[in-house]
Structures are given as C-alpha cells and as structure tokens.
Amino acid sequence: MMAVTYDDIKLWLSTETLKVKFMKKDGTVRDMLCTLRPDLLPPLAPNTLAGEPTIKSNPESIAVWDLEQKGWRSFRIDSILGVEVRLPKDDEWTIYKRHYDFPGYAG
C-alpha cells in the first residue's frame, strides 16, 4: 500500500473535490465533502491580500472548504480513515475510491 502524505492530500484538494472520512477528537466518525479548488472557494474578504496566508500552516492538519456546510473546517492527517476523489467524466461525476495507507485505516 502507498503511504499518503500531507502534500498528497493538499495537491488532491487543490484540483479535485474529496470526500474525506476521519475521526473527530470526540471519537465520532465524519464524512466531509471538501476542496481547496480556487473556483469553489468563497471570495477573499475585502481587507485580505491575495497570496498572504490568514492562518499559519500546520503539517499535522489541513484547513479545507466544506462544500456542504459552506465554511472552513480542518482535520488532522493522522485522523483520516479514507478518501474518495470525485472526478468529472462525460458531464457526470464518478466516484473513484482510492485505498491508501492511512493511520486509522482498518479495511
């Protein structure tokens, strides 16, 4: 199995929509439809300069745009149980399940 890194997930998020399954701090499991695709993110706040980070980068967690809740959320890399990547195909969305070596993956 292939180990997934922070950079792998950030790259996928920058070009695709992901369904990330992860364990929250309280022990519950959550599925989140999220992305970092610029065309799906909200507009920048009027006093925010493009290209300037508004939060510090943390290699242990990733901040993403939650497409269902319409807000910024984050998850820890070591809490990921699985990822599904949604890719357009012939004007339809097809879900491709990718199995990788996630720390919490038990399947």
CSV table of C-alpha atoms in Angstrom, one decimal:
chain,number,residue,atom,x,y,z
A,1,MET,CA,0.0,0.0,0.0
A,2,MET,CA,1.1,3.5,-0.7
A,3,ALA,CA,1.5,5.9,2.3
A,4,VAL,CA,-0.3,9.3,1.9
A,5,THR,CA,1.4,12.5,2.9
A,6,TYR,CA,0.2,16.0,3.7
A,7,ASP,CA,1.5,17.2,0.3
A,8,ASP,CA,-0.5,14.4,-1.5
A,9,ILE,CA,-3.8,15.5,0.1
A,10,LYS,CA,-3.1,19.2,-0.4
A,11,LEU,CA,-2.4,18.5,-4.1
A,12,TRP,CA,-5.7,16.5,-4.5
A,13,LEU,CA,-7.7,19.2,-2.7
A,14,SER,CA,-6.3,21.9,-4.9
A,15,THR,CA,-7.6,20.2,-8.1
A,16,GLU,CA,-10.5,18.0,-7.0
A,17,THR,CA,-13.4,17.5,-4.6
A,18,LEU,CA,-12.7,15.0,-1.9
A,19,LYS,CA,-14.9,13.1,0.4
A,20,VAL,CA,-12.7,12.6,3.5
A,21,LYS,CA,-13.6,10.2,6.3
A,22,PHE,CA,-11.9,11.0,9.5
A,23,MET,CA,-12.3,10.5,13.3
A,24,LYS,CA,-13.1,13.7,15.2
A,25,LYS,CA,-11.5,14.5,18.5
A,26,ASP,CA,-14.6,13.2,20.3
A,27,GLY,CA,-14.3,9.8,18.7
A,28,THR,CA,-17.1,10.1,16.2
A,29,VAL,CA,-16.5,9.5,12.5
A,30,ARG,CA,-17.3,12.2,10.0
A,31,ASP,CA,-17.5,12.2,6.2
A,32,MET,CA,-16.8,15.7,4.8
A,33,LEU,CA,-17.1,16.8,1.1
A,34,CYS,CA,-14.3,19.4,0.8
A,35,THR,CA,-11.9,21.1,-1.6
A,36,LEU,CA,-9.3,23.8,-2.0
A,37,ARG,CA,-10.1,24.4,-5.7
A,38,PRO,CA,-10.0,28.2,-6.2
A,39,ASP,CA,-13.1,28.2,-8.3
A,40,LEU,CA,-15.1,26.6,-5.4
A,41,LEU,CA,-13.8,28.8,-2.6
A,42,PRO,CA,-15.6,31.9,-1.2
A,43,PRO,CA,-14.3,35.3,-2.3
A,44,LEU,CA,-11.5,36.8,-0.3
A,45,ALA,CA,-12.5,39.2,2.4
A,46,PRO,CA,-12.1,42.9,1.2
A,47,ASN,CA,-9.1,43.5,3.6
A,48,THR,CA,-7.3,40.2,2.8
A,49,LEU,CA,-4.4,40.4,0.4
A,50,ALA,CA,-4.3,37.6,-2.2
A,51,GLY,CA,-1.4,35.2,-1.6
A,52,GLU,CA,-1.0,36.1,2.1
A,53,PRO,CA,-1.9,33.3,4.4
A,54,THR,CA,-4.5,34.2,7.0
A,55,ILE,CA,-3.7,31.2,9.2
A,56,LYS,CA,-0.4,29.5,10.0
A,57,SER,CA,0.4,26.4,8.0
A,58,ASN,CA,0.4,23.2,10.1
A,59,PRO,CA,1.7,20.0,8.6
A,60,GLU,CA,-0.4,17.9,11.0
A,61,SER,CA,-3.8,19.3,9.9
A,62,ILE,CA,-5.4,20.7,6.8
A,63,ALA,CA,-7.9,23.6,6.6
A,64,VAL,CA,-10.4,23.0,3.8
A,65,TRP,CA,-13.7,24.5,2.5
A,66,ASP,CA,-16.6,22.2,3.5
A,67,LEU,CA,-18.9,22.2,0.5
A,68,GLU,CA,-21.9,21.1,2.4
A,69,GLN,CA,-21.6,23.3,5.5
A,70,LYS,CA,-20.3,26.3,3.4
A,71,GLY,CA,-17.5,27.0,5.9
A,72,TRP,CA,-13.8,26.5,6.7
A,73,ARG,CA,-13.1,23.3,8.6
A,74,SER,CA,-10.0,21.3,9.3
A,75,PHE,CA,-8.9,17.7,10.1
A,76,ARG,CA,-5.8,16.1,11.3
A,77,ILE,CA,-3.8,13.9,8.9
A,78,ASP,CA,-3.4,11.2,11.5
A,79,SER,CA,-7.2,11.0,11.9
A,80,ILE,CA,-8.0,10.2,8.2
A,81,LEU,CA,-9.7,6.8,7.7
A,82,GLY,CA,-10.2,7.1,3.9
A,83,VAL,CA,-10.6,9.4,0.9
A,84,GLU,CA,-12.8,9.3,-2.1
A,85,VAL,CA,-12.0,11.5,-5.1
A,86,ARG,CA,-14.8,12.9,-7.3
A,87,LEU,CA,-13.7,13.3,-10.9
A,88,PRO,CA,-15.8,14.6,-13.8
A,89,LYS,CA,-16.4,12.1,-16.6
A,90,ASP,CA,-18.5,12.8,-19.7
A,91,ASP,CA,-20.5,15.5,-17.8
A,92,GLU,CA,-21.2,13.1,-14.9
A,93,TRP,CA,-19.5,12.7,-11.6
A,94,THR,CA,-17.9,9.3,-10.9
A,95,ILE,CA,-16.5,8.4,-7.5
A,96,TYR,CA,-13.2,6.7,-7.6
A,97,LYS,CA,-12.3,5.0,-4.3
A,98,ARG,CA,-8.6,5.1,-3.6
A,99,HIS,CA,-7.2,2.9,-0.9
A,100,TYR,CA,-4.0,4.1,0.8
A,101,ASP,CA,-2.2,3.5,4.0
A,102,PHE,CA,-3.9,5.9,6.3
A,103,PRO,CA,-3.0,5.7,10.0
A,104,GLY,CA,-6.6,5.0,11.0
A,105,TYR,CA,-7.5,2.7,8.0
A,106,ALA,CA,-8.6,-0.7,9.2
A,107,GLY,CA,-10.0,-2.1,5.9
